[in-house]
Amino acid sequence: MTAYKTLTQTFTKLHRFDHLQSIAGWDGAAMMPPKGNQARSEAMAELGVYMHSLLTSPDLKATLDAAEQEILSAAERVNVKEMRLKWEKANLL
């Protein structure tokens, strides 16, 4: 599997988790069941920690570096650049 393909799988997973966070956040604001706040916030915090660990993984940096050396289309190069920016933002904080 190419490094670019690995990156797209990882960032697709991150996008889906972000979508789940948005749904859970909306649901919590609109339809939070009685006494459900603690469990919801703990679950969302754990998901956030997991997402951050994916973005700050040393393996992800190595995969980004490898993908930048591959022969990619212009669109794929832009995708890698955006992925690198997200990785940098997560690692600089």
CSV table of N, CA, C and O in Angstrom, one decimal:
chain,number,residue,atom,x,y,z
A,1,MET,N,0.8,-1.2,0.0
A,1,MET,CA,0.0,0.0,0.0
A,1,MET,C,0.9,1.2,0.0
A,1,MET,O,1.9,1.3,0.7
A,2,THR,N,0.5,2.2,-0.7
A,2,THR,CA,1.3,3.5,-0.8
A,2,THR,C,1.1,4.3,0.5
A,2,THR,O,0.1,4.2,1.2
A,3,ALA,N,2.0,5.2,0.7
A,3,ALA,CA,1.9,6.1,1.9
A,3,ALA,C,0.7,7.0,1.7
A,3,ALA,O,0.0,7.2,2.7
A,4,TYR,N,0.5,7.4,0.5
A,4,TYR,CA,-0.7,8.3,0.2
A,4,TYR,C,-2.0,7.6,0.6
A,4,TYR,O,-2.9,8.1,1.2
A,5,LYS,N,-2.1,6.3,0.2
A,5,LYS,CA,-3.3,5.5,0.5
A,5,LYS,C,-3.5,5.4,2.0
A,5,LYS,O,-4.6,5.5,2.6
A,6,THR,N,-2.4,5.1,2.7
A,6,THR,CA,-2.4,5.0,4.2
A,6,THR,C,-2.9,6.3,4.8
A,6,THR,O,-3.7,6.4,5.7
A,7,LEU,N,-2.4,7.5,4.3
A,7,LEU,CA,-2.8,8.8,4.8
A,7,LEU,C,-4.3,9.0,4.6
A,7,LEU,O,-5.0,9.5,5.5
A,8,THR,N,-4.8,8.7,3.4
A,8,THR,CA,-6.2,8.9,3.1
A,8,THR,C,-7.1,8.0,4.0
A,8,THR,O,-8.1,8.5,4.5
A,9,GLN,N,-6.6,6.8,4.3
A,9,GLN,CA,-7.4,6.0,5.3
A,9,GLN,C,-7.4,6.6,6.7
A,9,GLN,O,-8.5,6.7,7.3
A,10,THR,N,-6.3,7.1,7.1
A,10,THR,CA,-6.2,7.7,8.4
A,10,THR,C,-7.0,9.0,8.5
A,10,THR,O,-7.8,9.2,9.5
A,11,PHE,N,-6.9,9.8,7.5
A,11,PHE,CA,-7.7,11.1,7.6
A,11,PHE,C,-9.2,10.9,7.3
A,11,PHE,O,-10.0,11.7,7.8
A,12,THR,N,-9.5,9.9,6.6
A,12,THR,CA,-11.0,9.5,6.5
A,12,THR,C,-11.5,9.1,7.8
A,12,THR,O,-12.6,9.5,8.2
A,13,LYS,N,-10.7,8.3,8.5
A,13,LYS,CA,-11.2,7.9,9.9
A,13,LYS,C,-11.3,9.1,10.8
A,13,LYS,O,-12.3,9.2,11.5
A,14,LEU,N,-10.3,10.0,10.7
A,14,LEU,CA,-10.4,11.2,11.6
A,14,LEU,C,-11.7,12.0,11.2
A,14,LEU,O,-12.3,12.6,12.1
A,15,HIS,N,-12.0,12.1,9.9
A,15,HIS,CA,-13.1,12.9,9.5
A,15,HIS,C,-14.4,12.3,10.0
A,15,HIS,O,-15.3,13.0,10.5
A,16,ARG,N,-14.5,11.0,10.0
A,16,ARG,CA,-15.7,10.3,10.5
A,16,ARG,C,-15.8,10.4,12.0
A,16,ARG,O,-16.9,10.6,12.5
A,17,PHE,N,-14.7,10.4,12.7
A,17,PHE,CA,-14.8,10.6,14.2
A,17,PHE,C,-15.2,12.1,14.5
A,17,PHE,O,-16.0,12.3,15.4
A,18,ASP,N,-14.7,13.0,13.7
A,18,ASP,CA,-15.1,14.4,13.8
A,18,ASP,C,-16.6,14.6,13.6
A,18,ASP,O,-17.3,15.3,14.3
A,19,HIS,N,-17.1,13.9,12.6
A,19,HIS,CA,-18.5,13.9,12.3
A,19,HIS,C,-19.3,13.3,13.5
A,19,HIS,O,-20.3,13.9,13.9
A,20,LEU,N,-18.9,12.2,14.0
A,20,LEU,CA,-19.5,11.7,15.2
A,20,LEU,C,-19.5,12.7,16.4
A,20,LEU,O,-20.5,12.8,17.1
A,21,GLN,N,-18.4,13.3,16.6
A,21,GLN,CA,-18.4,14.3,17.7
A,21,GLN,C,-19.4,15.4,17.4
A,21,GLN,O,-20.1,15.9,18.4
A,22,SER,N,-19.5,15.9,16.2
A,22,SER,CA,-20.5,16.9,15.9
A,22,SER,C,-21.9,16.4,16.2
A,22,SER,O,-22.8,17.1,16.7
A,23,ILE,N,-22.2,15.2,15.8
A,23,ILE,CA,-23.6,14.6,16.0
A,23,ILE,C,-23.8,14.5,17.5
A,23,ILE,O,-24.9,14.9,18.0
A,24,ALA,N,-22.9,14.0,18.2
A,24,ALA,CA,-23.0,13.8,19.7
A,24,ALA,C,-23.1,15.2,20.4
A,24,ALA,O,-23.9,15.3,21.3
A,25,GLY,N,-22.4,16.2,19.9
A,25,GLY,CA,-22.5,17.5,20.5
A,25,GLY,C,-23.9,18.1,20.2
A,25,GLY,O,-24.5,18.7,21.1
A,26,TRP,N,-24.4,18.0,19.0
A,26,TRP,CA,-25.7,18.5,18.7
A,26,TRP,C,-26.8,17.8,19.5
A,26,TRP,O,-27.6,18.4,20.1
A,27,ASP,N,-26.7,16.5,19.6
A,27,ASP,CA,-27.6,15.7,20.3
A,27,ASP,C,-27.6,16.0,21.8
A,27,ASP,O,-28.6,16.1,22.4
A,28,GLY,N,-26.4,16.3,22.3
A,28,GLY,CA,-26.3,16.7,23.7
A,28,GLY,C,-26.9,18.0,24.0
A,28,GLY,O,-27.5,18.2,25.0
A,29,ALA,N,-26.8,18.9,23.0
A,29,ALA,CA,-27.4,20.2,23.2
A,29,ALA,C,-28.9,20.2,23.0
A,29,ALA,O,-29.6,21.0,23.6
A,30,ALA,N,-29.4,19.4,22.1
A,30,ALA,CA,-30.8,19.4,21.8
A,30,ALA,C,-31.6,18.3,22.5
A,30,ALA,O,-32.8,18.6,22.8
A,31,MET,N,-31.0,17.2,22.9
A,31,MET,CA,-31.9,16.1,23.4
A,31,MET,C,-31.2,15.4,24.5
A,31,MET,O,-31.4,14.2,24.7
A,32,MET,N,-30.3,16.0,25.3
A,32,MET,CA,-29.6,15.3,26.4
A,32,MET,C,-30.6,14.7,27.4
A,32,MET,O,-31.4,15.4,27.9
A,33,PRO,N,-30.5,13.4,27.5
A,33,PRO,CA,-31.4,12.7,28.5
A,33,PRO,C,-31.0,13.2,29.9
A,33,PRO,O,-29.9,13.6,30.2
A,34,PRO,N,-32.0,13.1,30.8
A,34,PRO,CA,-31.7,13.5,32.2
A,34,PRO,C,-30.5,12.7,32.7
A,34,PRO,O,-30.3,11.5,32.5
A,35,LYS,N,-29.6,13.3,33.4
A,35,LYS,CA,-28.4,12.7,34.0
A,35,LYS,C,-27.4,12.1,33.0
A,35,LYS,O,-26.6,11.3,33.3
A,36,GLY,N,-27.5,12.5,31.8
A,36,GLY,CA,-26.7,11.9,30.7
A,36,GLY,C,-25.4,12.8,30.4
A,36,GLY,O,-24.6,12.3,29.7
A,37,ASN,N,-25.3,13.9,31.0
A,37,ASN,CA,-24.2,14.8,30.7
A,37,ASN,C,-22.8,14.2,31.0
A,37,ASN,O,-21.9,14.3,30.2
A,38,GLN,N,-22.7,13.6,32.2
A,38,GLN,CA,-21.3,13.1,32.6
A,38,GLN,C,-20.9,12.0,31.6
A,38,GLN,O,-19.7,12.0,31.1
A,39,ALA,N,-21.7,11.0,31.3
A,39,ALA,CA,-21.4,9.9,30.4
A,39,ALA,C,-21.0,10.5,29.0
A,39,ALA,O,-20.1,10.1,28.4
A,40,ARG,N,-21.9,11.4,28.6
A,40,ARG,CA,-21.6,12.0,27.2
A,40,ARG,C,-20.3,12.7,27.2
A,40,ARG,O,-19.5,12.6,26.2
A,41,SER,N,-20.0,13.6,28.2
A,41,SER,CA,-18.8,14.3,28.1
A,41,SER,C,-17.6,13.4,28.3
A,41,SER,O,-16.5,13.7,27.7
A,42,GLU,N,-17.7,12.4,29.1
A,42,GLU,CA,-16.6,11.5,29.2
A,42,GLU,C,-16.3,10.7,27.9
A,42,GLU,O,-15.1,10.6,27.5
A,43,ALA,N,-17.4,10.3,27.2
A,43,ALA,CA,-17.2,9.6,25.9
A,43,ALA,C,-16.6,10.6,24.9
A,43,ALA,O,-15.7,10.2,24.1
A,44,MET,N,-17.1,11.8,24.8
A,44,MET,CA,-16.6,12.8,23.9
A,44,MET,C,-15.1,13.1,24.1
A,44,MET,O,-14.3,13.3,23.2
A,45,ALA,N,-14.8,13.2,25.4
A,45,ALA,CA,-13.4,13.5,25.8
A,45,ALA,C,-12.5,12.4,25.4
A,45,ALA,O,-11.4,12.6,24.8
A,46,GLU,N,-12.9,11.1,25.6
A,46,GLU,CA,-12.1,10.0,25.2
A,46,GLU,C,-11.9,9.9,23.7
A,46,GLU,O,-10.8,9.6,23.2
A,47,LEU,N,-13.0,10.2,22.9
A,47,LEU,CA,-12.9,10.3,21.5
A,47,LEU,C,-11.9,11.3,21.1
A,47,LEU,O,-11.1,11.1,20.2
A,48,GLY,N,-11.9,12.5,21.7
A,48,GLY,CA,-11.0,13.6,21.4
A,48,GLY,C,-9.6,13.2,21.6
A,48,GLY,O,-8.7,13.5,20.8
A,49,VAL,N,-9.3,12.5,22.7
A,49,VAL,CA,-8.0,12.0,23.0
A,49,VAL,C,-7.5,11.0,22.0
A,49,VAL,O,-6.4,11.1,21.5
A,50,TYR,N,-8.4,10.1,21.6
A,50,TYR,CA,-8.0,9.1,20.6
A,50,TYR,C,-7.7,9.8,19.2
A,50,TYR,O,-6.7,9.5,18.6
A,51,MET,N,-8.5,10.8,18.8
A,51,MET,CA,-8.3,11.5,17.6
A,51,MET,C,-6.9,12.3,17.6
A,51,MET,O,-6.2,12.2,16.7
A,52,HIS,N,-6.7,12.9,18.8
A,52,HIS,CA,-5.4,13.6,18.9
A,52,HIS,C,-4.2,12.6,18.8
A,52,HIS,O,-3.2,13.0,18.2
A,53,SER,N,-4.4,11.5,19.4
A,53,SER,CA,-3.3,10.5,19.4
A,53,SER,C,-3.0,10.0,18.0
A,53,SER,O,-1.9,9.8,17.6
A,54,LEU,N,-4.1,9.9,17.2
A,54,LEU,CA,-3.9,9.5,15.8
A,54,LEU,C,-3.1,10.6,15.0
A,54,LEU,O,-2.2,10.3,14.2
A,55,LEU,N,-3.5,11.9,15.3
A,55,LEU,CA,-2.8,13.0,14.6
A,55,LEU,C,-1.4,13.2,15.1
A,55,LEU,O,-0.6,13.8,14.3
A,56,THR,N,-1.1,12.8,16.3
A,56,THR,CA,0.3,13.1,16.8
A,56,THR,C,1.2,11.9,16.8
A,56,THR,O,2.3,11.9,17.3
A,57,SER,N,0.7,10.8,16.2
A,57,SER,CA,1.5,9.6,16.1
A,57,SER,C,2.8,9.8,15.3
A,57,SER,O,2.7,10.4,14.2
A,58,PRO,N,3.9,9.3,15.8
A,58,PRO,CA,5.1,9.4,15.0
A,58,PRO,C,5.0,8.7,13.7
A,58,PRO,O,5.7,9.1,12.7
A,59,ASP,N,4.2,7.6,13.6
A,59,ASP,CA,4.0,6.9,12.4
A,59,ASP,C,3.4,7.8,11.3
A,59,ASP,O,3.7,7.7,10.1
A,60,LEU,N,2.5,8.7,11.8
A,60,LEU,CA,1.8,9.6,10.8
A,60,LEU,C,2.9,10.5,10.2
A,60,LEU,O,2.8,10.8,9.0
A,61,LYS,N,3.8,11.0,11.0
A,61,LYS,CA,4.8,11.9,10.4
A,61,LYS,C,5.6,11.2,9.3
A,61,LYS,O,5.9,11.7,8.3
A,62,ALA,N,6.0,10.0,9.7
A,62,ALA,CA,6.8,9.2,8.7
A,62,ALA,C,6.0,8.9,7.4
A,62,ALA,O,6.5,8.9,6.3
A,63,THR,N,4.7,8.7,7.6
A,63,THR,CA,3.9,8.4,6.4
A,63,THR,C,3.7,9.7,5.6
A,63,THR,O,3.7,9.6,4.3
A,64,LEU,N,3.6,10.8,6.2
A,64,LEU,CA,3.5,12.1,5.5
A,64,LEU,C,4.8,12.3,4.7
A,64,LEU,O,4.8,12.7,3.6
A,65,ASP,N,5.9,12.1,5.4
A,65,ASP,CA,7.2,12.2,4.7
A,65,ASP,C,7.3,11.3,3.5
A,65,ASP,O,7.8,11.8,2.4
A,66,ALA,N,6.9,10.1,3.7
A,66,ALA,CA,7.0,9.1,2.6
A,66,ALA,C,6.0,9.5,1.4
A,66,ALA,O,6.4,9.4,0.2
A,67,ALA,N,4.8,10.0,1.7
A,67,ALA,CA,3.9,10.4,0.7
A,67,ALA,C,4.4,11.6,-0.1
A,67,ALA,O,4.2,11.6,-1.3
A,68,GLU,N,5.1,12.5,0.5
A,68,GLU,CA,5.6,13.6,-0.2
A,68,GLU,C,6.7,13.2,-1.2
A,68,GLU,O,7.0,14.0,-2.1
A,69,GLN,N,7.3,12.0,-1.1
A,69,GLN,CA,8.3,11.5,-2.0
A,69,GLN,C,7.7,10.7,-3.1
A,69,GLN,O,8.4,10.4,-4.1
A,70,GLU,N,6.4,10.4,-3.0
A,70,GLU,CA,5.7,9.6,-4.1
A,70,GLU,C,5.3,10.4,-5.3
A,70,GLU,O,5.2,11.7,-5.2
A,71,ILE,N,5.1,9.8,-6.4
A,71,ILE,CA,4.6,10.5,-7.6
A,71,ILE,C,3.1,10.6,-7.4
A,71,ILE,O,2.4,9.6,-7.4
A,72,LEU,N,2.6,11.8,-7.2
A,72,LEU,CA,1.2,12.1,-7.0
A,72,LEU,C,0.7,13.1,-8.0
A,72,LEU,O,1.4,13.9,-8.5
A,73,SER,N,-0.6,13.1,-8.2
A,73,SER,CA,-1.3,14.1,-9.0
A,73,SER,C,-1.3,15.4,-8.3
A,73,SER,O,-1.0,15.5,-7.1
A,74,ALA,N,-1.6,16.5,-9.0
A,74,ALA,CA,-1.7,17.8,-8.3
A,74,ALA,C,-2.7,17.8,-7.2
A,74,ALA,O,-2.4,18.4,-6.1
A,75,ALA,N,-3.8,17.2,-7.4
A,75,ALA,CA,-4.9,17.1,-6.3
A,75,ALA,C,-4.3,16.3,-5.1
A,75,ALA,O,-4.6,16.7,-3.9
A,76,GLU,N,-3.7,15.2,-5.3
A,76,GLU,CA,-3.1,14.5,-4.2
A,76,GLU,C,-2.0,15.2,-3.5
A,76,GLU,O,-2.0,15.2,-2.3
A,77,ARG,N,-1.2,16.0,-4.2
A,77,ARG,CA,-0.2,16.8,-3.5
A,77,ARG,C,-0.9,17.9,-2.6
A,77,ARG,O,-0.4,18.1,-1.5
A,78,VAL,N,-1.9,18.5,-3.1
A,78,VAL,CA,-2.7,19.4,-2.3
A,78,VAL,C,-3.3,18.7,-1.0
A,78,VAL,O,-3.2,19.3,0.1
A,79,ASN,N,-3.8,17.5,-1.2
A,79,ASN,CA,-4.3,16.8,-0.1
A,79,ASN,C,-3.2,16.5,1.0
A,79,ASN,O,-3.5,16.7,2.2
A,80,VAL,N,-2.1,16.1,0.5
A,80,VAL,CA,-1.0,15.8,1.4
A,80,VAL,C,-0.6,17.1,2.1
A,80,VAL,O,-0.3,17.1,3.4
A,81,LYS,N,-0.5,18.2,1.4
A,81,LYS,CA,-0.2,19.5,2.1
A,81,LYS,C,-1.2,19.8,3.2
A,81,LYS,O,-0.8,20.3,4.3
A,82,GLU,N,-2.5,19.6,2.9
A,82,GLU,CA,-3.5,19.9,3.9
A,82,GLU,C,-3.4,18.9,5.1
A,82,GLU,O,-3.6,19.3,6.3
A,83,MET,N,-3.1,17.7,4.8
A,83,MET,CA,-2.9,16.7,5.9
A,83,MET,C,-1.7,17.1,6.7
A,83,MET,O,-1.7,17.0,8.0
A,84,ARG,N,-0.6,17.6,6.1
A,84,ARG,CA,0.6,18.0,6.8
A,84,ARG,C,0.2,19.2,7.7
A,84,ARG,O,0.6,19.3,8.9
A,85,LEU,N,-0.6,20.1,7.2
A,85,LEU,CA,-1.0,21.3,8.0
A,85,LEU,C,-1.8,20.9,9.3
A,85,LEU,O,-1.6,21.4,10.4
A,86,LYS,N,-2.7,19.9,9.1
A,86,LYS,CA,-3.4,19.4,10.3
A,86,LYS,C,-2.5,18.7,11.3
A,86,LYS,O,-2.6,18.9,12.5
A,87,TRP,N,-1.6,17.9,10.7
A,87,TRP,CA,-0.6,17.3,11.6
A,87,TRP,C,0.2,18.3,12.4
A,87,TRP,O,0.5,18.2,13.6
A,88,GLU,N,0.7,19.3,11.6
A,88,GLU,CA,1.5,20.4,12.3
A,88,GLU,C,0.8,21.1,13.4
A,88,GLU,O,1.3,21.3,14.5
A,89,LYS,N,-0.5,21.4,13.1
A,89,LYS,CA,-1.3,22.1,14.1
A,89,LYS,C,-1.5,21.3,15.3
A,89,LYS,O,-1.4,21.8,16.5
A,90,ALA,N,-1.7,20.0,15.2
A,90,ALA,CA,-1.9,19.1,16.3
A,90,ALA,C,-0.6,18.9,17.1
A,90,ALA,O,-0.6,18.8,18.3
A,91,ASN,N,0.5,19.0,16.4
A,91,ASN,CA,1.8,18.7,17.1
A,91,ASN,C,2.4,20.0,17.7
A,91,ASN,O,3.3,19.9,18.5
A,92,LEU,N,2.0,21.1,17.2
A,92,LEU,CA,2.6,22.4,17.7
A,92,LEU,C,1.9,22.9,18.9
A,92,LEU,O,2.4,23.8,19.6
A,93,LEU,N,0.7,22.4,19.2
A,93,LEU,CA,0.0,22.9,20.4
A,93,LEU,C,0.5,22.3,21.7
A,93,LEU,O,0.9,21.3,21.8
